[in-house]
Every structure is written in C-alpha cells, then in structure tokens.
Short mmCIF file of C-alpha atoms in Angstrom, two decimals:
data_model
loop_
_atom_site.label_atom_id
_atom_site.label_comp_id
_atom_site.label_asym_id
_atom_site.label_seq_id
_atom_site.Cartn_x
_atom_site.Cartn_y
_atom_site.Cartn_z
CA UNK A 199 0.00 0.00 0.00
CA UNK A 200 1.26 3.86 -1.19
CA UNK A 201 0.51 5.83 2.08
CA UNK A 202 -0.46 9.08 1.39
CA UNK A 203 -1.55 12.00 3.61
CA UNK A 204 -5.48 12.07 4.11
CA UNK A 205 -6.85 15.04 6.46
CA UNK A 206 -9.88 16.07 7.98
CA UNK A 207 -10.08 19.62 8.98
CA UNK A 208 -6.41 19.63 10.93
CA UNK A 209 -6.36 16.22 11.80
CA UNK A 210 -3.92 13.57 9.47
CA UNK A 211 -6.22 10.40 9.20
CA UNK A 212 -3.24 8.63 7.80
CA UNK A 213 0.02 7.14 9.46
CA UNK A 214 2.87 5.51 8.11
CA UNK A 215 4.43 2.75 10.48
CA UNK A 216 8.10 3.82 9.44
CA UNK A 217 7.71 7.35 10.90
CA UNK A 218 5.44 6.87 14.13
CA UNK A 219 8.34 4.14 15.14
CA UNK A 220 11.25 7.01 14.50
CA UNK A 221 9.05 9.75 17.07
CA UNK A 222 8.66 7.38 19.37
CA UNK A 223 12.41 6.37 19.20
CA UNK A 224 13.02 10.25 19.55
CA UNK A 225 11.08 10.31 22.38
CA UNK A 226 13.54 7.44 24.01
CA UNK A 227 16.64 9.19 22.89
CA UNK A 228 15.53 11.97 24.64
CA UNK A 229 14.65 10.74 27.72
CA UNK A 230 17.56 8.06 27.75
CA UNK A 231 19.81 11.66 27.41
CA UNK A 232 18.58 12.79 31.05
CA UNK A 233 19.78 12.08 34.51
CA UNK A 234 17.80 8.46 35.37
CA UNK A 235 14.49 8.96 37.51
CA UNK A 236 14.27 6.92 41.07
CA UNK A 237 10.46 6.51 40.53
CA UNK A 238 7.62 3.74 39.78
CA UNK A 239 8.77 0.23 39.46
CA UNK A 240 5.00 -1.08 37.90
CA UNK A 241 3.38 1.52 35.44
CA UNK A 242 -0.52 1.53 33.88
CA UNK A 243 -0.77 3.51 31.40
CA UNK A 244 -4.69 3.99 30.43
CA UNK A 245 -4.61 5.40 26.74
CA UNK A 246 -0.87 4.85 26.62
CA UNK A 247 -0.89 5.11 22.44
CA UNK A 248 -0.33 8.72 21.51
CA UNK A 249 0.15 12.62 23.10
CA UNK A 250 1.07 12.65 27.04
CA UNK A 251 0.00 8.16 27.67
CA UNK A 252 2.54 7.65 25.28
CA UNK A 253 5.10 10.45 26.56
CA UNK A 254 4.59 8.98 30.34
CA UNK A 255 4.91 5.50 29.15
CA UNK A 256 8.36 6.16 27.66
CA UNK A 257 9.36 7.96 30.84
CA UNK A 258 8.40 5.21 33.18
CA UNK A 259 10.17 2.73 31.15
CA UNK A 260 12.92 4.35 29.73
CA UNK A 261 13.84 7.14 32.98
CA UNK A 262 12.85 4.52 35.88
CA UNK A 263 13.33 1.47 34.24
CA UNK A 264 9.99 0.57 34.97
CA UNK A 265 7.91 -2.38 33.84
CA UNK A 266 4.71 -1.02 32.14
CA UNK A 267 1.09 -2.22 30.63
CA UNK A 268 -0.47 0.48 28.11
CA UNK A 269 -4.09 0.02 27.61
CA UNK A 270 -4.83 1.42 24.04
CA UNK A 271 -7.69 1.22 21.61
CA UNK A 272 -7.29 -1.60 18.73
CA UNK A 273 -6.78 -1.09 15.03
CA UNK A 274 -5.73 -2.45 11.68
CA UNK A 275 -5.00 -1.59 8.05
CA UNK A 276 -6.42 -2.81 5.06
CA UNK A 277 -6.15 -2.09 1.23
CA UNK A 278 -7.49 1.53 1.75
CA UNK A 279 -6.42 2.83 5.34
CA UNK A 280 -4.06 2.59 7.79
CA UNK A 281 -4.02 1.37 11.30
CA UNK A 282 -4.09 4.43 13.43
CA UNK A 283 -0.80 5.90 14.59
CA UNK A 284 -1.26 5.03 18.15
CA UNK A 285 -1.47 1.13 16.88
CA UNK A 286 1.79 1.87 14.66
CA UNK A 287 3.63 3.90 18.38
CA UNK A 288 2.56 1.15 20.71
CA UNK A 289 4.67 -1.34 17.84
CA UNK A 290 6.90 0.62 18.10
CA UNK A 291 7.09 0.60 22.14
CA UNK A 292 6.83 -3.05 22.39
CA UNK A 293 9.55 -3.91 20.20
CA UNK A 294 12.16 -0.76 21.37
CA UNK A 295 11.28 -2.00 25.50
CA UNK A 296 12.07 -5.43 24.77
CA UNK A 297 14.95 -4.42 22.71
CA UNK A 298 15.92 -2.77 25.64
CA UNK A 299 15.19 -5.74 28.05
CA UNK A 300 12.13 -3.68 29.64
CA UNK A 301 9.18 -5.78 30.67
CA UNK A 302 5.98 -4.35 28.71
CA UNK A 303 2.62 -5.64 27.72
CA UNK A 304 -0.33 -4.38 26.20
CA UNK A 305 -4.21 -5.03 26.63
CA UNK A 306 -6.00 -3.21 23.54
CA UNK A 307 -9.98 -2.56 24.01
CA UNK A 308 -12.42 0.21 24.73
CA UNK A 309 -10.71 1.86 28.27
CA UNK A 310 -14.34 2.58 29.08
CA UNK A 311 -15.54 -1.37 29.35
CA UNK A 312 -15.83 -3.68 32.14
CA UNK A 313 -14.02 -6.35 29.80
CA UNK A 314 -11.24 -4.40 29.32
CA UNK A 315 -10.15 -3.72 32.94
CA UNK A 316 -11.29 -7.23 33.64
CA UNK A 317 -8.73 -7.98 31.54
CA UNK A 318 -5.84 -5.55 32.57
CA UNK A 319 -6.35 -7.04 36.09
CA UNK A 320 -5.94 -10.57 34.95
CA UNK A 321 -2.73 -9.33 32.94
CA UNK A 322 -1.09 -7.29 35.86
CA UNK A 323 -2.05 -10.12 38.20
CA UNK A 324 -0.35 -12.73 36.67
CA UNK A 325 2.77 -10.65 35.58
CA UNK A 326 3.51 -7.79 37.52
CA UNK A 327 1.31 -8.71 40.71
CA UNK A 328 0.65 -5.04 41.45
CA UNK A 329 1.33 -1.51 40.25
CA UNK A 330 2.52 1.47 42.04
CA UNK A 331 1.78 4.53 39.65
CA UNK A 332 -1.46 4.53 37.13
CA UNK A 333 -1.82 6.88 34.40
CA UNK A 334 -4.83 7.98 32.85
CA UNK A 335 -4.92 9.89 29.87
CA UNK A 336 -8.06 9.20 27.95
CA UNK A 337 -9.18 11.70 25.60
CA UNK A 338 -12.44 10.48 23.59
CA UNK A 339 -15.81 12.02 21.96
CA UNK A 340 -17.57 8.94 23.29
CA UNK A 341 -18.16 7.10 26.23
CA UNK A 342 -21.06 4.23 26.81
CA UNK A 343 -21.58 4.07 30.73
CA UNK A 344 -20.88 0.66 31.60
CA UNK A 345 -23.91 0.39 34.15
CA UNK A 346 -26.72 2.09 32.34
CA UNK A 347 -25.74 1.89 28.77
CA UNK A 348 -26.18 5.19 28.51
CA UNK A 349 -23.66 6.66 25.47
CA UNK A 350 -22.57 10.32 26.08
CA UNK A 351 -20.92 12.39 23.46
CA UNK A 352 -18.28 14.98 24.48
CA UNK A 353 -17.62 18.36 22.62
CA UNK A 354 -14.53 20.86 22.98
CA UNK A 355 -16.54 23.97 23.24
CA UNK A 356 -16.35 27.14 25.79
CA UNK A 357 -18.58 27.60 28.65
CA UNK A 358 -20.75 30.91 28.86
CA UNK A 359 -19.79 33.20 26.05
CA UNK A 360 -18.47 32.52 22.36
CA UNK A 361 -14.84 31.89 21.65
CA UNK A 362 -13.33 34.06 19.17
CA UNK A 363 -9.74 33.47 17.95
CA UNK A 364 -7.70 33.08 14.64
CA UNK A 365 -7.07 30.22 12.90
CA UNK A 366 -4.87 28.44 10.25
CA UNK A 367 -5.92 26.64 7.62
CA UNK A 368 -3.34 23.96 7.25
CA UNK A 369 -3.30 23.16 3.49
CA UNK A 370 -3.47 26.81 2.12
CA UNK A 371 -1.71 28.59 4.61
CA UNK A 372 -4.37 31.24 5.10
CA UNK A 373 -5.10 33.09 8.65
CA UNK A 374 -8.87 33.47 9.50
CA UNK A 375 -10.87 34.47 12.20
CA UNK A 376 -13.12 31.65 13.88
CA UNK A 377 -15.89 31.76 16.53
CA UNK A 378 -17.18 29.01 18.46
CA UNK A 379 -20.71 29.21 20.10
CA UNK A 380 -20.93 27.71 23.71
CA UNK A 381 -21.91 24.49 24.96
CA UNK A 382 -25.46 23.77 25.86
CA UNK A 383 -26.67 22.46 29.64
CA UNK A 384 -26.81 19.27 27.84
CA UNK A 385 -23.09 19.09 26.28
CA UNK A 386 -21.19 19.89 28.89
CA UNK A 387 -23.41 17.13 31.36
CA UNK A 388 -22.40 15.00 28.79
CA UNK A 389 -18.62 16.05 28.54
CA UNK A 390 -18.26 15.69 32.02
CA UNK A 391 -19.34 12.37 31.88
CA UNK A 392 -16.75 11.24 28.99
CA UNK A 393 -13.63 12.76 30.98
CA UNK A 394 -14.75 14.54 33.85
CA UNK A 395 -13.75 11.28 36.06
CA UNK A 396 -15.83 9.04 36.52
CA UNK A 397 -14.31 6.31 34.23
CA UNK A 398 -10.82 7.11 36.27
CA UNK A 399 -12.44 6.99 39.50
CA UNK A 400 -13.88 3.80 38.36
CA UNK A 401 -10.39 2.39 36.99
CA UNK A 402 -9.27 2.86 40.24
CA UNK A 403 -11.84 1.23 42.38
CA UNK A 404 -11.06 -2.03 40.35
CA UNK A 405 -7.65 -1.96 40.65
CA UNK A 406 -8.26 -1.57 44.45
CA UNK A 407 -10.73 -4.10 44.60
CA UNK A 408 -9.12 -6.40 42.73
CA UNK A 409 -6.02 -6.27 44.91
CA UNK A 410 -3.74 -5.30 42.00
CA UNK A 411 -2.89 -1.68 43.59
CA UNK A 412 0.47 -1.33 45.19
CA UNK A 413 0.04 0.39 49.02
CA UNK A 414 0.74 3.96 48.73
CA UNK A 415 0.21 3.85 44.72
CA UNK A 416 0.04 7.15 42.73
CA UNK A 417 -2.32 8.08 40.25
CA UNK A 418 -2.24 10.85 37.92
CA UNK A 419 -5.16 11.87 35.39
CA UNK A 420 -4.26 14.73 32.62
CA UNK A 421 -6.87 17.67 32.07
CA UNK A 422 -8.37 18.99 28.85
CA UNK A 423 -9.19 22.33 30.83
CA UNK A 424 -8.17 25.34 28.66
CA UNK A 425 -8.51 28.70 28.30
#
C-alpha cells in the first residue's frame, strides 16, 4: 500500500508505520539523554498510544526502568487505510522495550468497558502482581456508561460566552478568524461524563478491589481544561 496523507479539517487520518516508530524512538533518545528517575517500578498507562500516555509511558520505562502495561484502543490496516498511529507507536514501544530488556505488555480494548479492565487485572495479576503509579490519559468524543448503557458524546466547546480566535488553515496557509458558540446544559453534562472522572475513579476502584494496587500507589489523570 502507497501511504499518502489524508486530512480532515487539521487532523492527518493517515500514518505511516516507518515514521510513528522514529518519534517514538526520539522520544527514548531523549529521555535516555537525562539524569535516570528513582520513581515507579510497575506503570498503567490507560490510553498509553499517543500525546502525554505515550510520553509517560516512555518515561516510566525508559527514565525509571519501569515495567509497564499500556491500555490502548485496537486497530488495523487494510487495502485503503491505515491502522491508526497510536497502533503503529505502541509497535513501536513493544519492540524498542524489549529491545531494551524492559518488561511491557499491552491489553487493547475500549478503556471505558468492564471487559477491558477485567482484563488488565488478569494481565497485571499474573505478571507484575501489582502496580505502584497509574496513568490515565483518555481523551475520547464517546463514552457508553458501563452500568446504564447510557452513550454520552463529548464536545470541545467554551462555557458561557463565544470563543473568538484566529485560525490556520493547514493546506493553504491562510489566517482566518473563527468563533465558536458555547456548549449547551446538555453538552457539557455530557462532557463531564466522557472525561470529567468518573471512568478514572472507576479504573481505580477495580484496581483496588481487585487487589492489584500497590500500598501507597500514585495516580495521575491529565486535564483537557483550557482557556
């Protein structure tokens, strides 16, 4: 397959597997360059394939040593796409950590599931035993609540008044200005409700439960607050 750049709006809906494993081995030179960090020993990484999960992911393994699971959403290519680039950095990961002879594994699924922490529990049970830092850093426009069913849809919108700024267009170079009207009741209930929490909160609790979750553990979410 001839990969060739495909965007919607600003974002590249194409990746090629040759230059997603060169950032990420970037990434490790870079870190490998500074002084080593006495840190986490057993790293989860929830949404561990691109932006800041991948960035702490390569930290924890390649600053602290650490040994590290990434949970990460599946994907594949076929005759007409590519997988996504998170599928091609995690590859990437894998083989560079046990290159490096870093313990790492991978459970790929919908973070948002009861299956798929099911599943991360079995995994750190059985090879890690427990973890002392988790990660979350889960950015999505979707999230079904696994109790109710009930799917919300998340927006990146401001809150009270309209948003005026400038913007680029990325293929013609030109400078506009661009407004954005504010979120409704409804939008940001529902935003709230794909990453205000509750999934992490619930990550957590399972973990705990499940007795997977060192003493003393630390847990770190990332924001999407802005200006």
């Amino acid at each position: 397959m001839i990969i060739k750049p495909r965007t919607r709006g600003f974002i590249c809906t194409t990746a090629h597997p040759q230059g997603c494993a060169r950032q990420v081995e970037r990434q490790i030179e870079y870190i490998k360059a500074q002084p080593a960090i006495q840190g986490p020993r057993k790293v989860l990484v929830i949404g561990a394939s691109t932006g800041y999960g991948l960035a702490s992911r390569v930290t924890a393994a390649f600053g602290a040593g650490a040994s590290t699971v990434g949970v990460y959403r599946p994907s594949s290519s076929n005759g007409a796409r590519t997988a996504s680039a998170g599928w091609y950095n995690s590859a990437a990961f894998e083989q560079l950590a046990e290159s490096a002879g870093l313990q790492s594994y991978s459970v790929t699924g919908d973070a948002y599931s009861k299956e798929t922490k099911e599943r991360t529990i079995q995994l750190i049970r059985s090879e890690l035993g427990q973890v002392d830092l988790v990660i979350y850093s889960v950015a999505s426009g979707r999230r079904t609540d696994p109790e109710t069913g009930e799917v919300y849809n998340s927006v990146l919108k401001p809150i009270g008044d309209i948003f005026t700024n400038k913007t680029v267009n990325f293929h013609t170079g030109e400078v506009t200005q661009i407004s954005i009207e504010p979120a409704t009741d409804k939008e940001v209930h529902d935003t709230i409700r794909v990453m205000g929490g509750d999934d992490w909160q619930l990550w957590i609790e399972a973990l705990q439960q499940a007795g997977v979750l060192a003493d003393h553990a630390t847990t770190i979410a990332y924001s999407y607050i802005g200006s």
